[in-house]
Amino acid sequence: MKKVVALLTGLTMAMGLVACGNSSTQTAAPAPAAEEAPAAEPAPAEEETEAPDEQAEAPAAESTGNEKLVVGFAQIGQESGWRDAETNDVQWYAARNTDTIELAFADAQQKQENQIKAIRNFIEMDVDVIAFPPVVETGWEAVLTECQEAGIPVILVDRGIDASAGEDLYTTMIASDHVWAGEQAAIVMNDLLGGTGKVVELEGTVGASAAVQRKQGFDDYIANNCPDIEILDSQTGDFTRAMGKEVMESFLKSYSDIDAVFCHNDDMALGAIEAIKEAGLKPGEDIKVVGVDGVKGAFESMLAGEMNCTVECTPILAQQIFDTAAKLKNGETVDKWIMSADGVYTADQVTQEVVDGRQY
Ligand code: GYE
């Protein structure tokens, strides 16, 4: 009951909490169901006279203890197609498993303070497990300590936090290897350029682990293995298509000799492609384009010959998130990093069939 009531309270907050669409109100519904349960349950006759009070309380305690797995998910926002795919997957999965799962979902609209508020709200709701993708790497000590004190396990999803903050602040992370993605992008870039050329880089959200680590993987590989590839400039496009386009436009004004662009996600790559076309150049040929994520739009663009490569980073994480949360609720231990298996896709591998077969 406590969780359920708190869930309803949470829903009224300005955060815009929803639990798998409207099912938050359904998850609140167990209250009446719980009251009915004792009546439906035939009381064992032999104990009835011995301890009637306990008899009355036992089923109630059981039913208000909420046997469902209650997960609070504090989403970053809606910056990219990738993020929408992750949100859809989480909500879709929860909606199909309402008999076992309650999802409280918050959209923090790109703001760390909103994510922190949502997490605090989940603590108040006494959810079983909290899951969230940290918008940036730093600044989580206080709220994660509060989770710990409340005894609520935390799953970091798709991004990490600064290791110096302490790995014991969270229970596990379900995410891709972003350093690996940056390295793979550099390997393909080296091939595309035949070992020589000038590259610009569109970075993700400043301070986000996905951006910091993709940059690290890419820049280090180029610095150590590609003496004739120069990174001319590197600026944030905040993981959005609009900013990717805007920053690429300014790169194209500043540099006349750009051979390639590495984008920390596909949305920015698609924005950069628009800018390249508007500048009268051919994306994929005059300027090579490499992205990360593997969203359908990137595959379509590869099929059209405008994008050269995307390094996959799967957003289809819901099953792992809820399975892991269930294990944590049961007190089981799980790996500290549950790493996604991702692939690298170059334009020559992409057919209409491949595009149609993409899940996100
Ligand atoms: O690559 C990007 C998104 O954190 C892995 O965030 C995620 C990244 C993803 O907005 O498109």
PDB file of N, CA and C in Angstrom, residues 10-19 91 104-109 118 121:
ATOM      1  N   GLY A  10       3.553  10.591  -6.348  1.00  0.00           N
ATOM      2  CA  GLY A  10       4.598  10.908  -7.303  1.00  0.00           C
ATOM      3  C   GLY A  10       4.014  11.380  -8.620  1.00  0.00           C
ATOM      4  N   LEU A  11       2.905  10.821  -8.982  1.00  0.00           N
ATOM      5  CA  LEU A  11       2.300  11.164 -10.269  1.00  0.00           C
ATOM      6  C   LEU A  11       1.833  12.593 -10.329  1.00  0.00           C
ATOM      7  N   THR A  12       1.545  13.144  -9.192  1.00  0.00           N
ATOM      8  CA  THR A  12       1.044  14.513  -9.188  1.00  0.00           C
ATOM      9  C   THR A  12       2.179  15.528  -9.260  1.00  0.00           C
ATOM     10  N   MET A  13       3.404  15.051  -9.166  1.00  0.00           N
ATOM     11  CA  MET A  13       4.524  15.991  -9.157  1.00  0.00           C
ATOM     12  C   MET A  13       4.782  16.570 -10.542  1.00  0.00           C
ATOM     13  N   ALA A  14       5.380  17.726 -10.526  1.00  0.00           N
ATOM     14  CA  ALA A  14       5.641  18.426 -11.782  1.00  0.00           C
ATOM     15  C   ALA A  14       6.587  17.658 -12.692  1.00  0.00           C
ATOM     16  N   MET A  15       7.261  16.666 -12.149  1.00  0.00           N
ATOM     17  CA  MET A  15       8.202  15.888 -12.929  1.00  0.00           C
ATOM     18  C   MET A  15       7.549  15.180 -14.116  1.00  0.00           C
ATOM     19  N   GLY A  16       6.276  15.021 -14.049  1.00  0.00           N
ATOM     20  CA  GLY A  16       5.605  14.319 -15.134  1.00  0.00           C
ATOM     21  C   GLY A  16       5.826  12.823 -15.057  1.00  0.00           C
ATOM     22  N   LEU A  17       5.739  12.290 -13.902  1.00  0.00           N
ATOM     23  CA  LEU A  17       5.915  10.842 -13.746  1.00  0.00           C
ATOM     24  C   LEU A  17       4.765  10.086 -14.379  1.00  0.00           C
ATOM     25  N   VAL A  18       5.094   9.103 -15.122  1.00  0.00           N
ATOM     26  CA  VAL A  18       4.077   8.179 -15.607  1.00  0.00           C
ATOM     27  C   VAL A  18       4.600   6.780 -15.387  1.00  0.00           C
ATOM     28  N   ALA A  19       3.740   5.877 -15.181  1.00  0.00           N
ATOM     29  CA  ALA A  19       4.199   4.501 -15.055  1.00  0.00           C
ATOM     30  C   ALA A  19       3.621   3.719 -16.212  1.00  0.00           C
ATOM     31  N   GLN A  91       9.079   1.026 -21.815  1.00  0.00           N
ATOM     32  CA  GLN A  91       7.636   1.154 -21.556  1.00  0.00           C
ATOM     33  C   GLN A  91       6.862  -0.012 -22.179  1.00  0.00           C
ATOM     34  N   ALA A 104       7.574   3.037 -12.762  1.00  0.00           N
ATOM     35  CA  ALA A 104       7.353   4.468 -12.553  1.00  0.00           C
ATOM     36  C   ALA A 104       8.386   5.173 -13.430  1.00  0.00           C
ATOM     37  N   PHE A 105       7.923   5.944 -14.378  1.00  0.00           N
ATOM     38  CA  PHE A 105       8.808   6.510 -15.396  1.00  0.00           C
ATOM     39  C   PHE A 105       8.800   8.033 -15.311  1.00  0.00           C
ATOM     40  N   ALA A 106       9.987   8.620 -15.276  1.00  0.00           N
ATOM     41  CA  ALA A 106      10.094  10.083 -15.269  1.00  0.00           C
ATOM     42  C   ALA A 106      10.939  10.534 -16.452  1.00  0.00           C
ATOM     43  N   ASP A 107      10.554  11.624 -17.071  1.00  0.00           N
ATOM     44  CA  ASP A 107      11.350  12.221 -18.155  1.00  0.00           C
ATOM     45  C   ASP A 107      11.966  13.499 -17.603  1.00  0.00           C
ATOM     46  N   ALA A 108      13.298  13.502 -17.481  1.00  0.00           N
ATOM     47  CA  ALA A 108      13.975  14.630 -16.826  1.00  0.00           C
ATOM     48  C   ALA A 108      14.272  15.790 -17.778  1.00  0.00           C
ATOM     49  N   GLN A 109      13.838  15.677 -18.990  1.00  0.00           N
ATOM     50  CA  GLN A 109      13.997  16.777 -19.952  1.00  0.00           C
ATOM     51  C   GLN A 109      15.410  17.347 -19.980  1.00  0.00           C
ATOM     52  N   ALA A 118      13.656  13.089  -9.543  1.00  0.00           N
ATOM     53  CA  ALA A 118      12.905  11.852  -9.830  1.00  0.00           C
ATOM     54  C   ALA A 118      13.417  10.713  -8.963  1.00  0.00           C
ATOM     55  N   ASN A 121      12.210  11.048  -5.543  1.00  0.00           N
ATOM     56  CA  ASN A 121      10.797  10.675  -5.514  1.00  0.00           C
ATOM     57  C   ASN A 121      10.648   9.145  -5.467  1.00  0.00           C
TER      58      ASN A 121
END
